[in-house]
CSV table of C-alpha atoms and ligand atoms in Angstrom, one decimal:
chain,number,residue,atom,x,y,z
A,25,MET,CA,-79.1,1.1,13.3
A,26,SER,CA,-82.4,-0.6,12.2
A,27,MET,CA,-85.9,0.4,13.3
A,28,ALA,CA,-86.1,-2.8,15.3
A,29,ASP,CA,-82.9,-1.8,17.2
A,30,LEU,CA,-84.3,1.7,17.9
A,31,PHE,CA,-87.7,0.6,19.1
A,32,GLY,CA,-87.1,-2.8,20.5
A,33,ASP,CA,-89.7,-5.6,20.7
A,34,THR,CA,-92.7,-3.3,21.2
A,35,PHE,CA,-92.6,-2.3,17.5
A,36,SER,CA,-90.8,-5.2,16.0
A,37,HIS,CA,-93.2,-7.8,17.7
A,38,GLN,CA,-90.2,-10.1,17.8
A,39,ARG,CA,-90.5,-10.7,14.1
A,40,ARG,CA,-88.2,-13.2,12.5
A,41,ASP,CA,-88.1,-14.7,9.0
A,42,GLU,CA,-87.3,-18.4,8.7
A,43,PRO,CA,-86.8,-19.9,5.2
A,44,LEU,CA,-88.5,-23.3,5.2
A,45,ASP,CA,-87.3,-24.3,1.8
A,46,ALA,CA,-87.1,-22.9,-1.7
A,47,GLY,CA,-90.3,-20.9,-2.3
A,48,ALA,CA,-91.5,-21.2,1.3
A,49,VAL,CA,-90.8,-18.8,4.1
A,50,LEU,CA,-92.2,-18.5,7.7
A,51,LEU,CA,-92.7,-14.9,8.8
A,52,ARG,CA,-92.9,-15.3,12.6
A,53,GLY,CA,-95.3,-12.8,14.2
A,54,PHE,CA,-96.0,-11.0,10.9
A,55,ALA,CA,-99.8,-10.7,11.6
A,56,LEU,CA,-99.4,-9.4,15.2
A,57,MET,CA,-99.0,-5.7,14.2
A,58,GLU,CA,-102.5,-5.8,12.6
A,59,GLU,CA,-104.1,-8.1,15.2
A,60,ALA,CA,-106.5,-5.5,16.6
A,61,VAL,CA,-108.1,-4.9,13.2
A,62,LEU,CA,-107.8,-8.5,12.0
A,63,LEU,CA,-109.7,-10.3,14.7
A,64,PRO,CA,-112.9,-8.1,14.4
A,65,ALA,CA,-112.7,-8.5,10.6
A,66,ILE,CA,-112.8,-12.3,11.0
A,67,ASP,CA,-115.8,-11.9,13.3
A,68,MET,CA,-117.6,-9.9,10.7
A,69,VAL,CA,-117.1,-12.5,8.0
A,70,VAL,CA,-118.2,-15.4,10.3
A,71,ALA,CA,-121.3,-13.5,11.3
A,72,GLN,CA,-122.4,-13.6,7.7
A,73,ALA,CA,-121.0,-17.0,6.7
A,74,PRO,CA,-120.7,-19.3,9.7
A,75,PHE,CA,-118.1,-22.1,10.1
A,76,ARG,CA,-119.5,-25.4,8.8
A,77,HIS,CA,-118.0,-28.9,8.5
A,78,LEU,CA,-117.8,-29.8,4.8
A,79,VAL,CA,-118.0,-33.4,3.5
A,80,THR,CA,-115.3,-34.8,1.4
A,81,PRO,CA,-116.0,-36.4,-2.0
A,82,GLY,CA,-115.4,-39.7,-0.2
A,83,GLY,CA,-118.2,-38.9,2.2
A,84,PHE,CA,-116.2,-38.0,5.4
A,85,ARG,CA,-117.1,-35.0,7.5
A,86,MET,CA,-114.1,-32.7,7.9
A,87,SER,CA,-113.0,-32.1,11.5
A,88,VAL,CA,-112.0,-28.5,10.6
A,89,GLY,CA,-114.8,-25.9,10.4
A,90,MET,CA,-114.6,-23.8,7.3
A,91,THR,CA,-115.9,-20.6,5.8
A,92,ASN,CA,-114.7,-18.1,3.2
A,93,ALA,CA,-114.3,-14.4,2.3
A,94,GLY,CA,-113.8,-13.0,-1.2
A,95,SER,CA,-115.2,-13.4,-4.7
A,96,LEU,CA,-114.5,-17.1,-4.6
A,97,GLY,CA,-114.8,-19.6,-1.8
A,98,TRP,CA,-113.3,-23.1,-1.5
A,99,VAL,CA,-116.0,-25.8,-1.0
A,100,SER,CA,-116.1,-29.6,-0.9
A,101,ASP,CA,-119.1,-31.9,-1.2
A,102,ARG,CA,-119.9,-35.4,-2.6
A,103,ARG,CA,-119.4,-33.9,-6.1
A,104,GLY,CA,-115.8,-32.8,-5.5
A,105,TYR,CA,-113.6,-29.8,-4.5
A,106,ARG,CA,-114.1,-26.5,-6.2
A,107,TYR,CA,-114.1,-22.7,-5.9
A,108,ASP,CA,-117.6,-21.3,-5.9
A,109,PRO,CA,-118.7,-17.6,-5.9
A,110,VAL,CA,-121.8,-18.6,-3.8
A,111,ASP,CA,-122.0,-19.8,-0.2
A,112,PRO,CA,-124.1,-23.0,-0.5
A,113,LEU,CA,-125.5,-22.4,3.0
A,114,SER,CA,-127.0,-19.0,2.2
A,115,SER,CA,-127.1,-19.2,-1.6
A,116,ARG,CA,-125.6,-15.7,-1.5
A,117,PRO,CA,-122.1,-14.5,-2.5
A,118,TRP,CA,-119.4,-15.0,0.2
A,119,PRO,CA,-118.7,-12.0,2.4
A,120,ALA,CA,-116.3,-9.5,0.7
A,121,MET,CA,-112.7,-9.7,1.5
A,122,PRO,CA,-112.0,-7.2,4.4
A,123,GLU,CA,-109.5,-4.5,3.5
A,124,ILE,CA,-107.2,-5.7,6.3
A,125,PHE,CA,-107.1,-9.2,4.8
A,126,LEU,CA,-105.9,-7.8,1.5
A,127,ARG,CA,-103.4,-5.5,3.1
A,128,LEU,CA,-101.9,-8.3,5.3
A,129,ALA,CA,-101.8,-10.9,2.5
A,130,GLY,CA,-100.2,-8.4,0.0
A,131,ALA,CA,-97.6,-7.2,2.5
A,132,ALA,CA,-96.6,-10.8,3.5
A,133,ALA,CA,-96.4,-11.9,-0.1
A,134,ALA,CA,-94.3,-8.9,-1.0
A,135,HIS,CA,-92.0,-9.4,2.0
A,136,ALA,CA,-91.4,-13.0,0.6
A,137,GLY,CA,-90.7,-11.7,-2.9
A,138,PHE,CA,-94.1,-12.1,-4.5
A,139,VAL,CA,-94.9,-8.4,-5.3
A,140,GLY,CA,-98.5,-7.6,-6.5
A,141,PHE,CA,-100.3,-10.6,-4.9
A,142,VAL,CA,-104.0,-9.8,-4.8
A,143,PRO,CA,-106.0,-12.7,-3.5
A,144,ASP,CA,-109.6,-13.3,-4.6
A,145,ALA,CA,-110.2,-16.1,-2.1
A,146,CYS,CA,-109.6,-16.4,1.7
A,147,LEU,CA,-110.4,-19.8,3.2
A,148,ILE,CA,-110.9,-19.5,6.9
A,149,ASN,CA,-110.3,-22.7,8.9
A,150,ARG,CA,-111.3,-23.3,12.5
A,151,TYR,CA,-109.6,-26.1,14.5
A,152,GLU,CA,-110.8,-27.3,17.8
A,153,PRO,CA,-108.7,-29.6,19.9
A,154,GLY,CA,-108.4,-32.9,18.0
A,155,ALA,CA,-109.2,-31.4,14.6
A,156,ARG,CA,-106.6,-32.2,11.9
A,157,LEU,CA,-106.0,-31.6,8.2
A,158,SER,CA,-104.8,-34.7,6.3
A,159,LEU,CA,-101.9,-34.5,3.9
A,160,HIS,CA,-102.9,-32.7,0.6
A,161,GLN,CA,-101.8,-30.5,-2.2
A,162,ASP,CA,-103.5,-27.2,-3.0
A,163,ARG,CA,-104.3,-27.6,-6.7
A,164,ASP,CA,-107.8,-26.3,-7.3
A,165,GLU,CA,-106.4,-22.8,-8.2
A,166,ARG,CA,-105.9,-21.8,-11.8
A,167,ASP,CA,-102.4,-20.3,-11.7
A,168,PHE,CA,-99.8,-22.1,-9.7
A,169,GLY,CA,-97.5,-19.1,-10.4
A,170,GLN,CA,-99.4,-17.3,-7.6
A,171,PRO,CA,-98.3,-17.9,-4.0
A,172,ILE,CA,-100.4,-18.9,-1.0
A,173,VAL,CA,-100.3,-16.8,2.1
A,174,SER,CA,-101.3,-18.6,5.3
A,175,VAL,CA,-102.0,-16.9,8.6
A,176,SER,CA,-102.1,-18.8,12.0
A,177,LEU,CA,-104.1,-17.4,14.9
A,178,GLY,CA,-105.0,-18.8,18.4
A,179,ILE,CA,-103.7,-21.9,19.9
A,180,PRO,CA,-100.5,-23.6,18.4
A,181,ALA,CA,-100.5,-26.3,15.7
A,182,VAL,CA,-97.9,-28.4,14.1
A,183,PHE,CA,-97.8,-27.9,10.3
A,184,LEU,CA,-96.5,-30.9,8.2
A,185,PHE,CA,-94.5,-29.8,5.2
A,186,GLY,CA,-93.7,-32.6,2.8
A,187,GLY,CA,-92.5,-33.1,-0.7
A,188,MET,CA,-93.9,-33.4,-4.2
A,189,GLN,CA,-95.0,-37.0,-3.6
A,190,ARG,CA,-97.5,-38.0,-0.8
A,191,ALA,CA,-94.9,-40.6,0.5
A,192,ASP,CA,-92.0,-38.1,0.7
A,193,PRO,CA,-90.7,-37.3,4.3
A,194,GLN,CA,-92.2,-34.3,6.1
A,195,ILE,CA,-90.8,-31.7,8.4
A,196,ARG,CA,-92.8,-30.5,11.4
A,197,VAL,CA,-93.2,-26.8,11.7
A,198,PRO,CA,-94.8,-25.4,15.0
A,199,LEU,CA,-97.0,-22.5,14.2
A,200,THR,CA,-98.3,-20.0,16.8
A,201,HIS,CA,-100.5,-16.9,17.0
A,202,GLY,CA,-99.5,-14.3,14.4
A,203,ASP,CA,-97.2,-16.5,12.3
A,204,VAL,CA,-97.5,-16.2,8.5
A,205,VAL,CA,-96.3,-18.8,5.9
A,206,VAL,CA,-95.8,-17.6,2.3
A,207,TRP,CA,-95.6,-20.5,-0.1
A,208,GLY,CA,-95.1,-20.4,-3.8
A,209,GLY,CA,-92.7,-21.0,-6.7
A,210,PRO,CA,-91.1,-24.5,-6.4
A,211,ALA,CA,-92.9,-25.1,-3.1
A,212,ARG,CA,-96.4,-24.4,-4.5
A,213,LEU,CA,-97.5,-28.0,-5.0
A,214,ARG,CA,-95.9,-29.6,-2.0
A,215,TYR,CA,-97.9,-32.0,0.2
A,216,HIS,CA,-98.8,-30.5,3.6
A,217,GLY,CA,-101.2,-31.0,6.5
A,218,VAL,CA,-101.9,-30.2,10.1
A,219,LEU,CA,-101.4,-32.7,13.0
A,220,PRO,CA,-104.4,-33.1,15.5
A,221,LEU,CA,-104.5,-30.1,17.7
A,222,LYS,CA,-103.6,-30.4,21.4
A,223,PRO,CA,-106.0,-28.7,23.9
A,224,ASP,CA,-104.7,-25.3,24.8
A,225,GLN,CA,-106.0,-21.8,25.6
A,226,HIS,CA,-105.3,-18.5,23.9
A,227,ASP,CA,-106.1,-15.1,25.4
A,228,ALA,CA,-108.0,-13.8,22.4
A,229,LEU,CA,-109.3,-16.9,20.7
A,230,GLY,CA,-110.0,-19.3,23.5
A,231,ASP,CA,-109.5,-23.0,22.8
A,232,CYS,CA,-109.3,-22.8,19.0
A,233,ARG,CA,-106.9,-22.1,16.2
A,234,ILE,CA,-108.0,-20.1,13.2
A,235,ASN,CA,-106.1,-20.2,9.9
A,236,LEU,CA,-106.6,-17.9,7.0
A,237,THR,CA,-105.3,-19.1,3.6
A,238,PHE,CA,-105.3,-16.5,0.9
A,239,ARG,CA,-105.2,-17.6,-2.8
A,240,ARG,CA,-105.6,-16.2,-6.2
A,241,ALA,CA,-108.1,-18.9,-7.3
A,242,GLY,CA,-109.7,-17.6,-10.4
B,9,LIG,C1,-103.7,-24.7,8.0
B,9,LIG,N1,-103.2,-24.7,5.7
B,9,LIG,O1,-102.6,-24.3,8.3
B,9,LIG,C2,-104.0,-25.3,6.7
B,9,LIG,N2,-102.2,-24.8,2.3
B,9,LIG,O2,-104.7,-24.7,8.8
B,9,LIG,C3,-103.1,-25.2,4.5
B,9,LIG,O3,-103.7,-26.2,4.0
B,9,LIG,C4,-102.1,-24.5,3.6
B,9,LIG,O4,-101.1,-23.3,5.3
B,9,LIG,C5,-101.3,-24.2,1.4
B,9,LIG,C6,-100.4,-23.3,1.9
B,9,LIG,C7,-100.3,-23.0,3.2
B,9,LIG,C8,-101.2,-23.6,4.1
B,10,LIG,FE1,-103.4,-26.5,1.9
């Protein structure tokens, strides 16, 4: 008999693993067991480095609010996309990666078969209703052999998961509070995005979705 059978849903948090494709797996509810520690840790980061709407190299204001934790942070401006050790708003280093972030990202990666994942960058995205993330590849990191761990919190979103070419067909993956996607190997450079968020309410996070994406950037 497994632990989940013994303790039922209280301890298993209705966790389920769903392979999305080679190299990508959706761990439903994986972040729920650490929720009580995770949400205050996000608040700590945001208090030091508030969400801001970055501008793309093409001059468009992104609808998603962004901030970072860790020794490197992802930023965009008229000059391009890059990882920067300094928050351009404060001219200070990004807030340190909270212990719980490292623990959660490492555990999810290991569960998906990527043992020893130690992220140096956590991009924190805040979506309000209507916010979206257009189709893109994550290719600003140095080593594509390292996976990405993506944690969804708050109101639901529809994740678009495409192919290696922008024009390839996409599958739509609904993501809800506590879901974790681990993405690496042959999936590492696949195009992906997030559809415009529908208005909704979440008990802990109100009318927004927060996504943490962990990378080994440097
Ligand atoms: C988001 N995520 O879910 C945006 N990138 O809000 C991403 O762009 C992403 O979830 C690479 C791998 C997983 C992701
Ligand atoms: Fe991405």
